[in-house]
Amino acid sequence: MTVQARSPIHPEDLALVRDWFRKLAEHVQAVDFAPARPLFAEDFIAFGTYSDFVSGRDHAENNQWRKVWPSIDGFTWRLDGVQAVVSPDRLHATGMAVWDSTGYREDGTPFDRLGRATVTFAREAVGNPWVATHTHMSLFRGTPDVSHGRKPSRS
């Protein structure tokens, strides 16, 4: 067997990876943390802006999501460009995507807040939704790392 990163991917698997990114964007836009939690394994591990490693969904929510989501607007993924690598058993995947959003400087002026993410996924059965087990999100070079917007959260 030859290992290839660009092996053919079942269309359903890629669609579900894109669906995960779409759902996350909806929750970020709504600043709604509670319904976003099931998208992530309880013990997932992330690289974060504010910490080298963020272990666990609760820690990520409290120390990452709640610092970023209320401070930005227009968060969307470029869903047509989402890439994925899926394991032969179709139970593990890695998704890669680029996002667009608007951040705000201290004086309230907006700036383009663009970035990219790599997310690893797992699921218990083929056809089930993907659950993130690891995320690495980073801003594009030159993008301010802090946004000063303020929106209330729904949850």
mmCIF file of N, CA and C in Angstrom, residues 44 48 100:
data_model
loop_
_atom_site.group_PDB
_atom_site.id
_atom_site.type_symbol
_atom_site.label_atom_id
_atom_site.label_comp_id
_atom_site.label_asym_id
_atom_site.label_seq_id
_atom_site.Cartn_x
_atom_site.Cartn_y
_atom_site.Cartn_z
ATOM 1 N N PHE A 44 -10.769 17.627 23.752
ATOM 2 C CA PHE A 44 -9.967 18.004 22.590
ATOM 3 C C PHE A 44 -8.799 18.888 23.011
ATOM 4 N N GLY A 48 -3.574 27.611 20.837
ATOM 5 C CA GLY A 48 -4.356 28.817 20.978
ATOM 6 C C GLY A 48 -3.533 30.077 20.948
ATOM 7 N N ASP A 100 -12.698 34.198 6.899
ATOM 8 C CA ASP A 100 -12.750 35.650 6.784
ATOM 9 C C ASP A 100 -13.553 36.168 7.972
#
